């Protein structure tokens, strides 16, 4: 895992900003890159948020909904 470096290099602020991800998600076509971004976001969110707030608060979920929806589109 590259800790999201490849995804961040390709999509810049979309790697952490839900609004930016929504704008660029249609251009995400590489499964490995998108999967790496999802995994990295999960690891970072789970690590940095543990103990401070629930990971499943609404602030985190929209980013994952967008990314996983795109992943589903690409594999179906």
mmCIF file of N, CA and C in Angstrom:
data_model
loop_
_atom_site.group_PDB
_atom_site.id
_atom_site.type_symbol
_atom_site.label_atom_id
_atom_site.label_comp_id
_atom_site.label_asym_id
_atom_site.label_seq_id
_atom_site.Cartn_x
_atom_site.Cartn_y
_atom_site.Cartn_z
ATOM 1 N N UNK A 1 0.842 -1.178 0.000
ATOM 2 C CA UNK A 1 0.000 0.000 0.000
ATOM 3 C C UNK A 1 0.886 1.239 0.000
ATOM 4 N N UNK A 2 0.493 2.230 -0.743
ATOM 5 C CA UNK A 2 1.303 3.444 -0.853
ATOM 6 C C UNK A 2 0.756 4.588 0.004
ATOM 7 N N UNK A 3 -0.076 4.277 0.952
ATOM 8 C CA UNK A 3 -0.668 5.260 1.874
ATOM 9 C C UNK A 3 -1.387 6.372 1.114
ATOM 10 N N UNK A 4 -1.971 6.032 0.005
ATOM 11 C CA UNK A 4 -2.764 6.993 -0.754
ATOM 12 C C UNK A 4 -1.974 7.956 -1.598
ATOM 13 N N UNK A 5 -0.672 7.791 -1.649
ATOM 14 C CA UNK A 5 0.159 8.719 -2.406
ATOM 15 C C UNK A 5 -0.164 8.751 -3.889
ATOM 16 N N UNK A 6 -0.384 7.594 -4.477
ATOM 17 C CA UNK A 6 -0.686 7.530 -5.906
ATOM 18 C C UNK A 6 -2.038 8.157 -6.204
ATOM 19 N N UNK A 7 -3.039 7.840 -5.380
ATOM 20 C CA UNK A 7 -4.373 8.413 -5.564
ATOM 21 C C UNK A 7 -4.326 9.923 -5.363
ATOM 22 N N UNK A 8 -3.632 10.375 -4.332
ATOM 23 C CA UNK A 8 -3.513 11.810 -4.057
ATOM 24 C C UNK A 8 -2.773 12.528 -5.181
ATOM 25 N N UNK A 9 -1.753 11.888 -5.751
ATOM 26 C CA UNK A 9 -1.015 12.504 -6.852
ATOM 27 C C UNK A 9 -1.902 12.652 -8.087
ATOM 28 N N UNK A 10 -2.775 11.684 -8.294
ATOM 29 C CA UNK A 10 -3.646 11.717 -9.465
ATOM 30 C C UNK A 10 -4.848 12.644 -9.281
ATOM 31 N N UNK A 11 -5.394 12.686 -8.068
ATOM 32 C CA UNK A 11 -6.657 13.394 -7.852
ATOM 33 C C UNK A 11 -6.582 14.497 -6.797
ATOM 34 N N UNK A 12 -5.417 14.774 -6.301
ATOM 35 C CA UNK A 12 -5.152 15.891 -5.390
ATOM 36 C C UNK A 12 -6.126 15.923 -4.216
ATOM 37 N N UNK A 13 -6.849 17.013 -4.034
ATOM 38 C CA UNK A 13 -7.685 17.172 -2.843
ATOM 39 C C UNK A 13 -8.877 16.221 -2.806
ATOM 40 N N UNK A 14 -9.184 15.579 -3.912
ATOM 41 C CA UNK A 14 -10.285 14.607 -3.919
ATOM 42 C C UNK A 14 -9.954 13.404 -3.044
ATOM 43 N N UNK A 15 -8.691 13.249 -2.699
ATOM 44 C CA UNK A 15 -8.311 12.128 -1.854
ATOM 45 C C UNK A 15 -8.810 12.302 -0.423
ATOM 46 N N UNK A 16 -9.235 13.506 -0.062
ATOM 47 C CA UNK A 16 -9.768 13.721 1.294
ATOM 48 C C UNK A 16 -11.005 14.614 1.324
ATOM 49 N N UNK A 17 -11.336 15.272 0.227
ATOM 50 C CA UNK A 17 -12.455 16.212 0.186
ATOM 51 C C UNK A 17 -13.621 15.612 -0.605
ATOM 52 N N UNK A 18 -14.750 15.438 0.055
ATOM 53 C CA UNK A 18 -15.909 14.804 -0.565
ATOM 54 C C UNK A 18 -16.422 15.577 -1.770
ATOM 55 N N UNK A 19 -16.487 16.890 -1.669
ATOM 56 C CA UNK A 19 -16.979 17.696 -2.788
ATOM 57 C C UNK A 19 -16.064 17.568 -4.006
ATOM 58 N N UNK A 20 -14.781 17.575 -3.774
ATOM 59 C CA UNK A 20 -13.832 17.416 -4.880
ATOM 60 C C UNK A 20 -13.920 16.012 -5.478
ATOM 61 N N UNK A 21 -14.087 15.010 -4.625
ATOM 62 C CA UNK A 21 -14.226 13.645 -5.128
ATOM 63 C C UNK A 21 -15.452 13.533 -6.022
ATOM 64 N N UNK A 22 -16.543 14.143 -5.606
ATOM 65 C CA UNK A 22 -17.776 14.103 -6.407
ATOM 66 C C UNK A 22 -17.564 14.713 -7.787
ATOM 67 N N UNK A 23 -16.716 15.724 -7.874
ATOM 68 C CA UNK A 23 -16.450 16.380 -9.155
ATOM 69 C C UNK A 23 -15.632 15.508 -10.103
ATOM 70 N N UNK A 24 -14.681 14.758 -9.562
ATOM 71 C CA UNK A 24 -13.739 14.027 -10.425
ATOM 72 C C UNK A 24 -14.022 12.539 -10.552
ATOM 73 N N UNK A 25 -14.957 12.022 -9.783
ATOM 74 C CA UNK A 25 -15.106 10.567 -9.700
ATOM 75 C C UNK A 25 -15.377 9.917 -11.054
ATOM 76 N N UNK A 26 -16.043 10.594 -11.939
ATOM 77 C CA UNK A 26 -16.310 10.034 -13.263
ATOM 78 C C UNK A 26 -15.054 9.779 -14.076
ATOM 79 N N UNK A 27 -13.986 10.484 -13.755
ATOM 80 C CA UNK A 27 -12.741 10.280 -14.489
ATOM 81 C C UNK A 27 -11.888 9.160 -13.895
ATOM 82 N N UNK A 28 -12.273 8.647 -12.736
ATOM 83 C CA UNK A 28 -11.529 7.542 -12.113
ATOM 84 C C UNK A 28 -11.873 6.259 -12.854
ATOM 85 N N UNK A 29 -10.875 5.674 -13.515
ATOM 86 C CA UNK A 29 -11.115 4.485 -14.317
ATOM 87 C C UNK A 29 -10.219 3.308 -13.944
ATOM 88 N N UNK A 30 -9.218 3.548 -13.131
ATOM 89 C CA UNK A 30 -8.279 2.488 -12.763
ATOM 90 C C UNK A 30 -8.694 1.871 -11.432
ATOM 91 N N UNK A 31 -9.040 0.592 -11.473
ATOM 92 C CA UNK A 31 -9.484 -0.101 -10.263
ATOM 93 C C UNK A 31 -8.437 -0.072 -9.159
ATOM 94 N N UNK A 32 -7.211 -0.344 -9.517
ATOM 95 C CA UNK A 32 -6.155 -0.399 -8.499
ATOM 96 C C UNK A 32 -5.963 0.958 -7.838
ATOM 97 N N UNK A 33 -5.998 2.003 -8.618
ATOM 98 C CA UNK A 33 -5.826 3.355 -8.083
ATOM 99 C C UNK A 33 -6.990 3.720 -7.168
ATOM 100 N N UNK A 34 -8.202 3.467 -7.608
ATOM 101 C CA UNK A 34 -9.372 3.774 -6.794
ATOM 102 C C UNK A 34 -9.387 2.915 -5.532
ATOM 103 N N UNK A 35 -9.080 1.648 -5.668
ATOM 104 C CA UNK A 35 -9.012 0.767 -4.499
ATOM 105 C C UNK A 35 -7.970 1.213 -3.498
ATOM 106 N N UNK A 36 -6.843 1.652 -3.990
ATOM 107 C CA UNK A 36 -5.794 2.162 -3.111
ATOM 108 C C UNK A 36 -6.258 3.407 -2.370
ATOM 109 N N UNK A 37 -6.958 4.280 -3.075
ATOM 110 C CA UNK A 37 -7.482 5.483 -2.436
ATOM 111 C C UNK A 37 -8.495 5.166 -1.351
ATOM 112 N N UNK A 38 -9.387 4.208 -1.633
ATOM 113 C CA UNK A 38 -10.388 3.806 -0.644
ATOM 114 C C UNK A 38 -9.710 3.198 0.577
ATOM 115 N N UNK A 39 -8.800 2.290 0.338
ATOM 116 C CA UNK A 39 -8.110 1.636 1.451
ATOM 117 C C UNK A 39 -7.336 2.648 2.295
ATOM 118 N N UNK A 40 -6.655 3.545 1.637
ATOM 119 C CA UNK A 40 -5.875 4.550 2.358
ATOM 120 C C UNK A 40 -6.776 5.480 3.166
ATOM 121 N N UNK A 41 -7.895 5.889 2.574
ATOM 122 C CA UNK A 41 -8.839 6.752 3.290
ATOM 123 C C UNK A 41 -9.391 6.025 4.512
ATOM 124 N N UNK A 42 -9.692 4.736 4.348
ATOM 125 C CA UNK A 42 -10.198 3.941 5.465
ATOM 126 C C UNK A 42 -9.158 3.879 6.586
ATOM 127 N N UNK A 43 -7.926 3.543 6.230
ATOM 128 C CA UNK A 43 -6.872 3.434 7.240
ATOM 129 C C UNK A 43 -6.634 4.754 7.954
ATOM 130 N N UNK A 44 -6.526 5.821 7.189
ATOM 131 C CA UNK A 44 -6.268 7.132 7.790
ATOM 132 C C UNK A 44 -7.434 7.582 8.659
ATOM 133 N N UNK A 45 -8.643 7.422 8.163
ATOM 134 C CA UNK A 45 -9.815 7.850 8.921
ATOM 135 C C UNK A 45 -9.958 7.042 10.196
ATOM 136 N N UNK A 46 -9.804 5.734 10.093
ATOM 137 C CA UNK A 46 -9.950 4.871 11.261
ATOM 138 C C UNK A 46 -8.855 5.164 12.282
ATOM 139 N N UNK A 47 -7.639 5.407 11.816
ATOM 140 C CA UNK A 47 -6.525 5.673 12.726
ATOM 141 C C UNK A 47 -6.656 7.040 13.391
ATOM 142 N N UNK A 48 -6.839 8.071 12.602
ATOM 143 C CA UNK A 48 -6.839 9.425 13.151
ATOM 144 C C UNK A 48 -8.100 9.759 13.916
ATOM 145 N N UNK A 49 -9.208 9.097 13.596
ATOM 146 C CA UNK A 49 -10.463 9.425 14.268
ATOM 147 C C UNK A 49 -10.721 8.566 15.493
ATOM 148 N N UNK A 50 -9.995 7.484 15.645
ATOM 149 C CA UNK A 50 -10.275 6.597 16.776
ATOM 150 C C UNK A 50 -10.108 7.351 18.089
ATOM 151 N N UNK A 51 -11.113 7.231 18.911
ATOM 152 C CA UNK A 51 -11.087 7.888 20.202
ATOM 153 C C UNK A 51 -11.602 9.307 20.203
ATOM 154 N N UNK A 52 -11.713 9.936 19.045
ATOM 155 C CA UNK A 52 -12.133 11.334 18.975
ATOM 156 C C UNK A 52 -13.598 11.480 18.587
ATOM 157 N N UNK A 53 -14.028 10.689 17.660
ATOM 158 C CA UNK A 53 -15.414 10.723 17.210
ATOM 159 C C UNK A 53 -15.695 9.406 16.526
ATOM 160 N N UNK A 54 -16.927 9.103 16.351
ATOM 161 C CA UNK A 54 -17.278 7.857 15.697
ATOM 162 C C UNK A 54 -16.864 7.918 14.226
ATOM 163 N N UNK A 55 -16.207 6.879 13.766
ATOM 164 C CA UNK A 55 -15.812 6.812 12.364
ATOM 165 C C UNK A 55 -17.039 6.856 11.464
ATOM 166 N N UNK A 56 -18.143 6.353 11.964
ATOM 167 C CA UNK A 56 -19.350 6.266 11.150
ATOM 168 C C UNK A 56 -20.230 7.506 11.240
ATOM 169 N N UNK A 57 -19.720 8.598 11.800
ATOM 170 C CA UNK A 57 -20.448 9.856 11.750
ATOM 171 C C UNK A 57 -20.638 10.241 10.292
ATOM 172 N N UNK A 58 -21.657 10.998 10.020
ATOM 173 C CA UNK A 58 -21.980 11.379 8.642
ATOM 174 C C UNK A 58 -20.846 12.099 7.923
ATOM 175 N N UNK A 59 -19.930 12.694 8.624
ATOM 176 C CA UNK A 59 -18.832 13.402 7.975
ATOM 177 C C UNK A 59 -17.924 12.510 7.148
ATOM 178 N N UNK A 60 -17.841 11.236 7.505
ATOM 179 C CA UNK A 60 -16.942 10.320 6.807
ATOM 180 C C UNK A 60 -17.632 9.518 5.710
ATOM 181 N N UNK A 61 -18.880 9.243 5.899
ATOM 182 C CA UNK A 61 -19.573 8.324 5.006
ATOM 183 C C UNK A 61 -19.755 8.802 3.568
ATOM 184 N N UNK A 62 -20.054 10.061 3.310
ATOM 185 C CA UNK A 62 -20.271 10.468 1.913
ATOM 186 C C UNK A 62 -19.082 10.189 0.989
ATOM 187 N N UNK A 63 -17.873 10.413 1.455
ATOM 188 C CA UNK A 63 -16.686 10.153 0.644
ATOM 189 C C UNK A 63 -16.662 8.686 0.230
ATOM 190 N N UNK A 64 -16.912 7.796 1.200
ATOM 191 C CA UNK A 64 -16.893 6.368 0.910
ATOM 192 C C UNK A 64 -18.046 5.953 0.010
ATOM 193 N N UNK A 65 -19.206 6.542 0.189
ATOM 194 C CA UNK A 65 -20.344 6.213 -0.680
ATOM 195 C C UNK A 65 -20.026 6.529 -2.136
ATOM 196 N N UNK A 66 -19.452 7.680 -2.372
ATOM 197 C CA UNK A 66 -19.089 8.088 -3.734
ATOM 198 C C UNK A 66 -18.034 7.146 -4.313
ATOM 199 N N UNK A 67 -16.990 6.889 -3.540
ATOM 200 C CA UNK A 67 -15.890 6.061 -4.031
ATOM 201 C C UNK A 67 -16.339 4.620 -4.283
ATOM 202 N N UNK A 68 -17.104 4.057 -3.357
ATOM 203 C CA UNK A 68 -17.556 2.676 -3.550
ATOM 204 C C UNK A 68 -18.577 2.564 -4.674
ATOM 205 N N UNK A 69 -19.397 3.577 -4.856
ATOM 206 C CA UNK A 69 -20.344 3.558 -5.972
ATOM 207 C C UNK A 69 -19.581 3.506 -7.296
ATOM 208 N N UNK A 70 -18.529 4.311 -7.392
ATOM 209 C CA UNK A 70 -17.724 4.308 -8.618
ATOM 210 C C UNK A 70 -17.017 2.958 -8.799
ATOM 211 N N UNK A 71 -16.515 2.412 -7.729
ATOM 212 C CA UNK A 71 -15.873 1.107 -7.800
ATOM 213 C C UNK A 71 -16.853 0.048 -8.301
ATOM 214 N N UNK A 72 -18.079 0.106 -7.807
ATOM 215 C CA UNK A 72 -19.107 -0.816 -8.268
ATOM 216 C C UNK A 72 -19.389 -0.642 -9.759
ATOM 217 N N UNK A 73 -19.463 0.590 -10.216
ATOM 218 C CA UNK A 73 -19.687 0.853 -11.643
ATOM 219 C C UNK A 73 -18.578 0.261 -12.496
ATOM 220 N N UNK A 74 -17.365 0.358 -12.017
ATOM 221 C CA UNK A 74 -16.228 -0.120 -12.787
ATOM 222 C C UNK A 74 -16.148 -1.655 -12.858
ATOM 223 N N UNK A 75 -16.599 -2.321 -11.821
ATOM 224 C CA UNK A 75 -16.495 -3.781 -11.825
ATOM 225 C C UNK A 75 -17.720 -4.457 -12.416
ATOM 226 N N UNK A 76 -18.840 -3.763 -12.505
ATOM 227 C CA UNK A 76 -20.036 -4.373 -13.100
ATOM 228 C C UNK A 76 -20.028 -4.059 -14.544
#
